[in-house]
mmCIF file of C-alpha atoms and ligand atoms in Angstrom:
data_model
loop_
_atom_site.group_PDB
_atom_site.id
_atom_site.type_symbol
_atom_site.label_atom_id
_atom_site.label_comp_id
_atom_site.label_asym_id
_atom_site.label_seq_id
_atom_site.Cartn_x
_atom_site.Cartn_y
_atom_site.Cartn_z
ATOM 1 C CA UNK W 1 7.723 -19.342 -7.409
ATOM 2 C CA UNK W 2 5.918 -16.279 -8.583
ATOM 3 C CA UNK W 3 7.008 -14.133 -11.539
ATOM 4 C CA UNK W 4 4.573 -11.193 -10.446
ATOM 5 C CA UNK W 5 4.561 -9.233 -7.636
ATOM 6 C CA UNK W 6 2.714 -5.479 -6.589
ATOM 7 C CA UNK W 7 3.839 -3.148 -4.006
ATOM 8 C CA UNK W 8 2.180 -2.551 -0.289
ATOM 9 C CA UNK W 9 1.951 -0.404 2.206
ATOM 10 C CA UNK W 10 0.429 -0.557 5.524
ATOM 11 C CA UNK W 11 -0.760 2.883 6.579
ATOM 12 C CA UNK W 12 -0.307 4.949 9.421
ATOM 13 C CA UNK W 13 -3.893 4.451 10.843
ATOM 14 C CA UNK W 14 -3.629 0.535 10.869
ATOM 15 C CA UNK W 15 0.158 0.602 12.337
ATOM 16 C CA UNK W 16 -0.631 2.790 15.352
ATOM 17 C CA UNK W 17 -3.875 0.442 16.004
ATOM 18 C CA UNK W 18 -1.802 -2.626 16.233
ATOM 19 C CA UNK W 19 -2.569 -4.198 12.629
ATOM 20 C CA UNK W 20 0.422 -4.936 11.380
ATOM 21 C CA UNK W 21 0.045 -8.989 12.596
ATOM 22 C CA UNK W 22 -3.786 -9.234 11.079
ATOM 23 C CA UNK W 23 -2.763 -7.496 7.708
ATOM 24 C CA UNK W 24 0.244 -10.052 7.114
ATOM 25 C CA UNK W 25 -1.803 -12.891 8.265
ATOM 26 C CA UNK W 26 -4.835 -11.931 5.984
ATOM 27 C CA UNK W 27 -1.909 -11.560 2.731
ATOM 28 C CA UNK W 28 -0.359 -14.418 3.923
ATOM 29 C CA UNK W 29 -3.779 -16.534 4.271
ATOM 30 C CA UNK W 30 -4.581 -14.923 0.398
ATOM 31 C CA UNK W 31 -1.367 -16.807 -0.507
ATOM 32 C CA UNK W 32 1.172 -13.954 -1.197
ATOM 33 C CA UNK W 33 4.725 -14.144 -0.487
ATOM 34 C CA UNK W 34 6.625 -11.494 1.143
ATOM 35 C CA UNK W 35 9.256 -10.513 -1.030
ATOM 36 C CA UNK W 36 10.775 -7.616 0.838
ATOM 37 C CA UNK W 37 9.302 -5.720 3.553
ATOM 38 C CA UNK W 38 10.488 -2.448 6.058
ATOM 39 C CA UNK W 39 8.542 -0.278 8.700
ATOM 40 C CA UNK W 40 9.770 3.177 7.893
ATOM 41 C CA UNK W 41 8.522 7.024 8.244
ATOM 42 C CA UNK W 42 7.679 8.694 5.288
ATOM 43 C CA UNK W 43 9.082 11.815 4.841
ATOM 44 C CA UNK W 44 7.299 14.977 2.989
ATOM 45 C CA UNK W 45 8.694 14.804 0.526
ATOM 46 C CA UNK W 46 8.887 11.154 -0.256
ATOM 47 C CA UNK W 47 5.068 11.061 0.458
ATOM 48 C CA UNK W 48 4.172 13.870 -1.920
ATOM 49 C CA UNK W 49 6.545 11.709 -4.710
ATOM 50 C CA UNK W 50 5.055 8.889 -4.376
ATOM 51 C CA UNK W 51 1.479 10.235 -4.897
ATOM 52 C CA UNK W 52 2.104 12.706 -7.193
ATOM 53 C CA UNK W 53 -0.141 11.625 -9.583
ATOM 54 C CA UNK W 54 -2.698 13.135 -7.176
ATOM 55 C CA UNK W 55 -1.413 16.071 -7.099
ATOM 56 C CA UNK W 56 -4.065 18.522 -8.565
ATOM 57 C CA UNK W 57 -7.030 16.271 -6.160
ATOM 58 C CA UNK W 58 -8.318 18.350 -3.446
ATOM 59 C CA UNK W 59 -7.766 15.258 -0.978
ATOM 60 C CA UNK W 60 -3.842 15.673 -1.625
ATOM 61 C CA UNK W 61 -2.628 18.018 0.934
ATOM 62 C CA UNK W 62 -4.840 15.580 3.858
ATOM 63 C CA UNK W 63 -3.307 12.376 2.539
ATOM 64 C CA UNK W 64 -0.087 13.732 2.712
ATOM 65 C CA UNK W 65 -0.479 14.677 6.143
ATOM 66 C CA UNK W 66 -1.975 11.256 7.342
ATOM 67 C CA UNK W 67 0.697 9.312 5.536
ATOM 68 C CA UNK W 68 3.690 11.050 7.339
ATOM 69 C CA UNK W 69 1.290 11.293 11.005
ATOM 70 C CA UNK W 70 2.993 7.749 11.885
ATOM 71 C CA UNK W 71 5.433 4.612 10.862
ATOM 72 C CA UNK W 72 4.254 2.547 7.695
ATOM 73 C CA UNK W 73 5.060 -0.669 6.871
ATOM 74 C CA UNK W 74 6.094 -1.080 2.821
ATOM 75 C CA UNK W 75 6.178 -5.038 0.936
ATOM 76 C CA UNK W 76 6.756 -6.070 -1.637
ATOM 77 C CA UNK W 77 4.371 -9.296 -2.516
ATOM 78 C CA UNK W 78 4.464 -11.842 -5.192
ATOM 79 C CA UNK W 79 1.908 -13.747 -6.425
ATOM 80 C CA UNK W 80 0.043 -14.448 -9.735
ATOM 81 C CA UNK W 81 -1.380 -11.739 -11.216
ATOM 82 C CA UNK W 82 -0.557 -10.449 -7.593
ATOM 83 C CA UNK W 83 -1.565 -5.964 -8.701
ATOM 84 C CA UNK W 84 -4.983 -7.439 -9.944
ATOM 85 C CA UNK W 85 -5.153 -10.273 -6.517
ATOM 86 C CA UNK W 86 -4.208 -7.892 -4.431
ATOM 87 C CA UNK W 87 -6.504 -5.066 -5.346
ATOM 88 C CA UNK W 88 -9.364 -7.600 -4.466
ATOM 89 C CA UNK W 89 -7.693 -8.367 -1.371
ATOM 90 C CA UNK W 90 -7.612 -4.602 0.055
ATOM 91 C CA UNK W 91 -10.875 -3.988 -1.821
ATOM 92 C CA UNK W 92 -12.010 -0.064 -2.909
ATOM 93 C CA UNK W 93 -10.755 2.765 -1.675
ATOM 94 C CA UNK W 94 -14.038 3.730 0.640
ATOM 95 C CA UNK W 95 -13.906 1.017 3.095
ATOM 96 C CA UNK W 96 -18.053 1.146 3.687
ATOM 97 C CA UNK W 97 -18.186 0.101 0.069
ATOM 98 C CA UNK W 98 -15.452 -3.042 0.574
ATOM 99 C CA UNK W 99 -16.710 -6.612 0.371
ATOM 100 C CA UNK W 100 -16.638 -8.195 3.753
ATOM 101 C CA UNK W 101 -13.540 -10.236 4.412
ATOM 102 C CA UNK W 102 -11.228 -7.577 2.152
ATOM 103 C CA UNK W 103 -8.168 -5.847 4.345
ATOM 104 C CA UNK W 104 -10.016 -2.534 3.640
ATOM 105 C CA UNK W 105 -13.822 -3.789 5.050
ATOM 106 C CA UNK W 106 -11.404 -4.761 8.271
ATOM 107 C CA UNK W 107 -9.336 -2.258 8.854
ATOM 108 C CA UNK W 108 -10.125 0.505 6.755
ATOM 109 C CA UNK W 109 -11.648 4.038 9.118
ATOM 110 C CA UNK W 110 -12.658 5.905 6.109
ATOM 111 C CA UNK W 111 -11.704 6.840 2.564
ATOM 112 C CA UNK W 112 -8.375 8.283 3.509
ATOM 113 C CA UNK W 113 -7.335 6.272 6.614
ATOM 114 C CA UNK W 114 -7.980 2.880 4.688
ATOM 115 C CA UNK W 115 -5.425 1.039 6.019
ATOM 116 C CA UNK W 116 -3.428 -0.113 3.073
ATOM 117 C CA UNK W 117 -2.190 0.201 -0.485
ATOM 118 C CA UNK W 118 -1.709 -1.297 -3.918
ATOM 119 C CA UNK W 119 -0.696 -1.093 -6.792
ATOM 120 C CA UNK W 120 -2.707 0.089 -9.773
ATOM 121 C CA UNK W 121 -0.582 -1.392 -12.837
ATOM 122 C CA UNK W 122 2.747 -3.668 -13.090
ATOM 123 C CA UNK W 123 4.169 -0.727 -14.338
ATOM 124 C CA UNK W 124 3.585 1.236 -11.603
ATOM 125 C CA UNK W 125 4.363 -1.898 -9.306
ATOM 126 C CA UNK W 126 7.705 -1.670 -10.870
ATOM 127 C CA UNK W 127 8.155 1.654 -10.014
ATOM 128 C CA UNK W 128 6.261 1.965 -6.514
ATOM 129 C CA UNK W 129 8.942 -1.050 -5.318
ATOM 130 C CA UNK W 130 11.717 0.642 -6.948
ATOM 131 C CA UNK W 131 11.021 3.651 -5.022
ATOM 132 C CA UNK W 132 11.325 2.284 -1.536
ATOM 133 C CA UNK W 133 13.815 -0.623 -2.205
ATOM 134 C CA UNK W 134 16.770 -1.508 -3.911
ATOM 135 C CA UNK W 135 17.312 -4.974 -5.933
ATOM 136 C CA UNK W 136 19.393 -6.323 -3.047
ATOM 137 C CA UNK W 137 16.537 -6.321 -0.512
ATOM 138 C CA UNK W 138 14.350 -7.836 -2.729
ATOM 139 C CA UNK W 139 13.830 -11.893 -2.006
HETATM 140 N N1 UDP J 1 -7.895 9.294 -0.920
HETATM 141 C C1 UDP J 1 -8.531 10.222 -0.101
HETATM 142 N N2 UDP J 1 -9.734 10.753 -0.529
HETATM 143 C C2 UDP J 1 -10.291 10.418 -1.720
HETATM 144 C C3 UDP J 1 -9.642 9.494 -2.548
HETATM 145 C C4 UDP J 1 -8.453 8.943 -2.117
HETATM 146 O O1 UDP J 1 -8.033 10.562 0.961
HETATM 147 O O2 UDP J 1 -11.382 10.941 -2.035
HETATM 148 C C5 UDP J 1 -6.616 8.710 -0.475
HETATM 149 C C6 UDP J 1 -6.797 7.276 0.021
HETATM 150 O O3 UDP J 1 -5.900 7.058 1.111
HETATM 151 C C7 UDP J 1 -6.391 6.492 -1.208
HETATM 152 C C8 UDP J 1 -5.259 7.339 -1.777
HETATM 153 O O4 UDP J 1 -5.700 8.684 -1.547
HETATM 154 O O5 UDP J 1 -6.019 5.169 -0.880
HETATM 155 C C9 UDP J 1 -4.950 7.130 -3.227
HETATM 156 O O6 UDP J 1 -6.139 7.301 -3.966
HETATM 157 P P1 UDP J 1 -6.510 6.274 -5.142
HETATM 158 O O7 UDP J 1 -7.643 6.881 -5.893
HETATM 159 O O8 UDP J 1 -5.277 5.935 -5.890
HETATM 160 O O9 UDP J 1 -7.092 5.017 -4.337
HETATM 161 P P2 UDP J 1 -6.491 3.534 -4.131
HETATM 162 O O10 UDP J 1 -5.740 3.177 -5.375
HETATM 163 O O11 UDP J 1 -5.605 3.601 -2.907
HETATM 164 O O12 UDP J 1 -7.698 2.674 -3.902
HETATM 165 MG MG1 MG J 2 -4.203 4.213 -6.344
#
């Protein structure tokens, strides 16, 4: 149905409050399909991969800690133009600056704990999805 899709993940903050339901419901309401999805616990070294572009920031060494402190819940979601959709979904990265009614203005505790992620490119889309599934669990 959708020839786009962007990669998700529910943090560790909004899994250990109970927000796994209200996030799907809210991605599900925006009209996104779940194209693959797994709770799983980061590793180190999987978390410091997978945000390695961040490596020099001085925020890196915290949001490597918070992202392996608890499960996560990765997706994969398809929709039209579903990186630029769902960025507006989750809304910015400081949750006091997100637009009411965004998955970050909800859930989000702060700048680091803000309760989900997405995609910044299709290319990194590609890449994010690759890294967590294989094309076999992919709907
Ligand atoms: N982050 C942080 N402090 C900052 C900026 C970012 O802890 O000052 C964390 C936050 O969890 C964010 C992630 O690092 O979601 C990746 O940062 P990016 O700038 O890519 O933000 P995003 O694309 O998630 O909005
Ligand atoms: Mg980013």
């Amino acid at each position: 149905m959708f020839k786009d899709f962007t990669f998700s993940i529910i943090k560790p903050n909004a899994v250990r409050t109970g927000r796994i339901g209200p996030v799907l419901s809210m991605i599900n309401e925006a009209g996104f399909e779940i194209a693959a999805m797994k709770m799983v616990r980061l590793t180190r070294f999987q978390a410091e991969e997978f945000y390695a572009v961040h490596r020099e920031r001085s925020f890196y060494p915290g949001l490597i800690e918070f992202m392996t402190s608890g499960p996560v819940v990765v997706m994969v979601l398809k929709h039209d133009n579903a990186v630029e959709q769902y960025r507006k979904l989750m809304g910015p990265t400081d949750p006091t600056k997100a637009p009411k009614g965004t998955i970050r203005a909800e859930f989000g505790v702060n700048t680091q704990m803000n309760a989900v992620h997405g995609s910044d490119s299709v290319e990194n889309a590609h890449k994010e999805a690759n890294f967590f599934f294989s094309s076999f669990e992919v709907y």
